[in-house]
Amino acid sequence: MLPRASRLRSSADFRATTRQGVRVGRPTLVVHARLLSHSPPAAESTRVGFVVSKAVGNAVTRNQVKRRLRHLVAPMIPSFPQDVHMVIRALPAAALEPERVADDLAGAVSSCLKRLGTPQPGAGSPA
């Protein structure tokens, strides 16, 4: 489960991230990411939101896809840089090919962070 502080909840934040951020698509999902330009005194934590439309399936299927995505993203969040907002939009293939979702998510998140110019999750500092 994602902690409350890590959830993207505001529709304005969803809109800004999808319109102003970078986008990386994979067969099962699309990841939008935006680096916040302001630097408040207390750095804002990374926030992640999910979009699973009716095109993915009925309510049961959509909730399964959403739970799977939350489960996959939760352990990744501590390795993300601060001040990043991310929206993960599931495509219909996410319900049809659930075994691909983990690889697609990892690849898309890595590509988004690279395009934003931030350090990659899991990448150690050069020695």
PDB file of C-alpha atoms in Angstrom:
ATOM      1  CA  MET A   1       0.000   0.000   0.000  1.00  0.00           C
ATOM      2  CA  LEU A   2       1.242   3.458  -0.849  1.00  0.00           C
ATOM      3  CA  PRO A   3       1.560   5.838   2.099  1.00  0.00           C
ATOM      4  CA  ARG A   4      -0.750   8.839   1.986  1.00  0.00           C
ATOM      5  CA  ALA A   5       2.192  11.208   1.474  1.00  0.00           C
ATOM      6  CA  SER A   6       3.169   9.311  -1.706  1.00  0.00           C
ATOM      7  CA  ARG A   7      -0.226   9.479  -3.408  1.00  0.00           C
ATOM      8  CA  LEU A   8      -1.064  11.991  -6.099  1.00  0.00           C
ATOM      9  CA  ARG A   9      -4.671  13.009  -5.404  1.00  0.00           C
ATOM     10  CA  SER A  10      -5.328  16.448  -6.850  1.00  0.00           C
ATOM     11  CA  SER A  11      -6.823  16.620 -10.330  1.00  0.00           C
ATOM     12  CA  ALA A  12      -4.699  19.713 -10.947  1.00  0.00           C
ATOM     13  CA  ASP A  13      -1.552  17.695 -10.182  1.00  0.00           C
ATOM     14  CA  PHE A  14      -2.695  14.891 -12.512  1.00  0.00           C
ATOM     15  CA  ARG A  15      -3.400  17.432 -15.258  1.00  0.00           C
ATOM     16  CA  ALA A  16      -0.096  19.274 -14.838  1.00  0.00           C
ATOM     17  CA  THR A  17       1.901  16.051 -14.824  1.00  0.00           C
ATOM     18  CA  THR A  18       0.283  14.644 -17.951  1.00  0.00           C
ATOM     19  CA  ARG A  19       0.480  17.935 -19.854  1.00  0.00           C
ATOM     20  CA  GLN A  20       3.843  19.355 -18.773  1.00  0.00           C
ATOM     21  CA  GLY A  21       5.864  16.253 -18.001  1.00  0.00           C
ATOM     22  CA  VAL A  22       7.662  13.682 -20.102  1.00  0.00           C
ATOM     23  CA  ARG A  23       5.810  10.624 -21.380  1.00  0.00           C
ATOM     24  CA  VAL A  24       7.063   7.117 -22.001  1.00  0.00           C
ATOM     25  CA  GLY A  25       4.781   4.441 -23.424  1.00  0.00           C
ATOM     26  CA  ARG A  26       4.962   0.682 -23.225  1.00  0.00           C
ATOM     27  CA  PRO A  27       2.498  -1.944 -24.498  1.00  0.00           C
ATOM     28  CA  THR A  28       0.707  -2.239 -21.133  1.00  0.00           C
ATOM     29  CA  LEU A  29       1.027   1.277 -19.697  1.00  0.00           C
ATOM     30  CA  VAL A  30       2.081   4.879 -20.156  1.00  0.00           C
ATOM     31  CA  VAL A  31       4.132   6.738 -17.542  1.00  0.00           C
ATOM     32  CA  HIS A  32       4.038  10.529 -17.273  1.00  0.00           C
ATOM     33  CA  ALA A  33       6.599  12.219 -15.001  1.00  0.00           C
ATOM     34  CA  ARG A  34       7.242  15.818 -14.077  1.00  0.00           C
ATOM     35  CA  LEU A  35      10.046  17.354 -12.065  1.00  0.00           C
ATOM     36  CA  LEU A  36       8.681  20.130  -9.890  1.00  0.00           C
ATOM     37  CA  SER A  37      10.453  23.379 -10.702  1.00  0.00           C
ATOM     38  CA  HIS A  38       9.996  25.088  -7.353  1.00  0.00           C
ATOM     39  CA  SER A  39      12.183  24.311  -4.373  1.00  0.00           C
ATOM     40  CA  PRO A  40      10.224  24.908  -1.173  1.00  0.00           C
ATOM     41  CA  PRO A  41      12.165  24.937   2.107  1.00  0.00           C
ATOM     42  CA  ALA A  42      10.918  21.420   2.890  1.00  0.00           C
ATOM     43  CA  ALA A  43      11.352  19.241  -0.178  1.00  0.00           C
ATOM     44  CA  GLU A  44       8.142  17.638  -1.344  1.00  0.00           C
ATOM     45  CA  SER A  45       8.226  13.887  -1.620  1.00  0.00           C
ATOM     46  CA  THR A  46       7.682  11.972  -4.810  1.00  0.00           C
ATOM     47  CA  ARG A  47       4.006  11.367  -5.510  1.00  0.00           C
ATOM     48  CA  VAL A  48       2.471   8.745  -7.780  1.00  0.00           C
ATOM     49  CA  GLY A  49      -1.049   8.585  -9.195  1.00  0.00           C
ATOM     50  CA  PHE A  50      -2.823   5.952 -11.278  1.00  0.00           C
ATOM     51  CA  VAL A  51      -5.321   6.171 -14.115  1.00  0.00           C
ATOM     52  CA  VAL A  52      -7.190   3.018 -15.074  1.00  0.00           C
ATOM     53  CA  SER A  53     -10.029   3.793 -17.483  1.00  0.00           C
ATOM     54  CA  LYS A  54     -13.114   1.769 -18.331  1.00  0.00           C
ATOM     55  CA  ALA A  55     -11.372   0.649 -21.513  1.00  0.00           C
ATOM     56  CA  VAL A  56      -9.247  -1.657 -19.319  1.00  0.00           C
ATOM     57  CA  GLY A  57     -12.265  -3.678 -18.195  1.00  0.00           C
ATOM     58  CA  ASN A  58     -15.052  -3.863 -15.665  1.00  0.00           C
ATOM     59  CA  ALA A  59     -14.701  -2.540 -12.096  1.00  0.00           C
ATOM     60  CA  VAL A  60     -13.210  -5.765 -10.759  1.00  0.00           C
ATOM     61  CA  THR A  61     -10.570  -5.872 -13.493  1.00  0.00           C
ATOM     62  CA  ARG A  62      -9.714  -2.177 -13.112  1.00  0.00           C
ATOM     63  CA  ASN A  63      -9.239  -2.583  -9.368  1.00  0.00           C
ATOM     64  CA  GLN A  64      -7.024  -5.631  -9.872  1.00  0.00           C
ATOM     65  CA  VAL A  65      -4.836  -3.693 -12.313  1.00  0.00           C
ATOM     66  CA  LYS A  66      -4.681  -0.720  -9.931  1.00  0.00           C
ATOM     67  CA  ARG A  67      -3.713  -2.927  -6.977  1.00  0.00           C
ATOM     68  CA  ARG A  68      -1.029  -4.643  -9.061  1.00  0.00           C
ATOM     69  CA  LEU A  69       0.441  -1.289 -10.114  1.00  0.00           C
ATOM     70  CA  ARG A  70       0.425   0.053  -6.537  1.00  0.00           C
ATOM     71  CA  HIS A  71       2.124  -3.132  -5.342  1.00  0.00           C
ATOM     72  CA  LEU A  72       4.842  -2.792  -8.002  1.00  0.00           C
ATOM     73  CA  VAL A  73       5.456   0.930  -7.441  1.00  0.00           C
ATOM     74  CA  ALA A  74       5.544   0.987  -3.614  1.00  0.00           C
ATOM     75  CA  PRO A  75       9.044  -0.507  -3.226  1.00  0.00           C
ATOM     76  CA  MET A  76      10.387   1.757  -6.012  1.00  0.00           C
ATOM     77  CA  ILE A  77       9.370   5.060  -4.419  1.00  0.00           C
ATOM     78  CA  PRO A  78      12.230   5.349  -1.877  1.00  0.00           C
ATOM     79  CA  SER A  79      14.747   5.182  -4.735  1.00  0.00           C
ATOM     80  CA  PHE A  80      13.043   7.987  -6.712  1.00  0.00           C
ATOM     81  CA  PRO A  81      14.498  11.503  -6.499  1.00  0.00           C
ATOM     82  CA  GLN A  82      12.604  14.128  -4.500  1.00  0.00           C
ATOM     83  CA  ASP A  83      10.142  16.508  -6.173  1.00  0.00           C
ATOM     84  CA  VAL A  84       8.902  14.162  -8.897  1.00  0.00           C
ATOM     85  CA  HIS A  85       5.242  13.647  -9.703  1.00  0.00           C
ATOM     86  CA  MET A  86       4.373  10.551 -11.717  1.00  0.00           C
ATOM     87  CA  VAL A  87       1.114   9.392 -13.314  1.00  0.00           C
ATOM     88  CA  ILE A  88       0.869   5.786 -14.452  1.00  0.00           C
ATOM     89  CA  ARG A  89      -1.897   5.151 -16.970  1.00  0.00           C
ATOM     90  CA  ALA A  90      -2.838   1.525 -17.570  1.00  0.00           C
ATOM     91  CA  LEU A  91      -3.731   0.412 -21.085  1.00  0.00           C
ATOM     92  CA  PRO A  92      -6.150  -2.454 -21.874  1.00  0.00           C
ATOM     93  CA  ALA A  93      -3.192  -4.810 -22.395  1.00  0.00           C
ATOM     94  CA  ALA A  94      -2.369  -4.467 -18.666  1.00  0.00           C
ATOM     95  CA  ALA A  95      -5.419  -6.615 -17.875  1.00  0.00           C
ATOM     96  CA  LEU A  96      -4.800  -9.058 -20.714  1.00  0.00           C
ATOM     97  CA  GLU A  97      -1.059  -9.550 -20.152  1.00  0.00           C
ATOM     98  CA  PRO A  98      -0.400  -9.030 -16.412  1.00  0.00           C
ATOM     99  CA  GLU A  99       2.958 -10.815 -16.612  1.00  0.00           C
ATOM    100  CA  ARG A 100       4.345  -7.956 -18.766  1.00  0.00           C
ATOM    101  CA  VAL A 101       3.316  -5.138 -16.437  1.00  0.00           C
ATOM    102  CA  ALA A 102       6.313  -5.354 -14.063  1.00  0.00           C
ATOM    103  CA  ASP A 103       8.906  -5.205 -16.844  1.00  0.00           C
ATOM    104  CA  ASP A 104       7.034  -2.473 -18.719  1.00  0.00           C
ATOM    105  CA  LEU A 105       6.700  -0.405 -15.552  1.00  0.00           C
ATOM    106  CA  ALA A 106      10.381  -0.700 -14.618  1.00  0.00           C
ATOM    107  CA  GLY A 107      11.490   0.216 -18.129  1.00  0.00           C
ATOM    108  CA  ALA A 108       9.080   3.128 -18.484  1.00  0.00           C
ATOM    109  CA  VAL A 109       9.935   4.612 -15.081  1.00  0.00           C
ATOM    110  CA  SER A 110      13.647   4.334 -15.802  1.00  0.00           C
ATOM    111  CA  SER A 111      13.205   6.032 -19.186  1.00  0.00           C
ATOM    112  CA  CYS A 112      11.103   8.826 -17.681  1.00  0.00           C
ATOM    113  CA  LEU A 113      13.660   9.551 -14.989  1.00  0.00           C
ATOM    114  CA  LYS A 114      16.461   9.514 -17.551  1.00  0.00           C
ATOM    115  CA  ARG A 115      14.569  11.998 -19.744  1.00  0.00           C
ATOM    116  CA  LEU A 116      14.037  14.230 -16.708  1.00  0.00           C
ATOM    117  CA  GLY A 117      17.779  14.144 -16.056  1.00  0.00           C
ATOM    118  CA  THR A 118      17.498  12.596 -12.595  1.00  0.00           C
ATOM    119  CA  PRO A 119      19.499   9.723 -11.114  1.00  0.00           C
ATOM    120  CA  GLN A 120      18.149   6.284 -11.996  1.00  0.00           C
ATOM    121  CA  PRO A 121      16.541   4.122  -9.296  1.00  0.00           C
ATOM    122  CA  GLY A 122      18.924   1.452  -8.101  1.00  0.00           C
ATOM    123  CA  ALA A 123      21.926   3.158  -9.681  1.00  0.00           C
ATOM    124  CA  GLY A 124      24.735   3.505  -7.204  1.00  0.00           C
ATOM    125  CA  SER A 125      26.924   6.564  -7.007  1.00  0.00           C
ATOM    126  CA  PRO A 126      30.121   6.333  -9.045  1.00  0.00           C
ATOM    127  CA  ALA A 127      33.084   5.262  -6.966  1.00  0.00           C
TER     128      ALA A 127
END
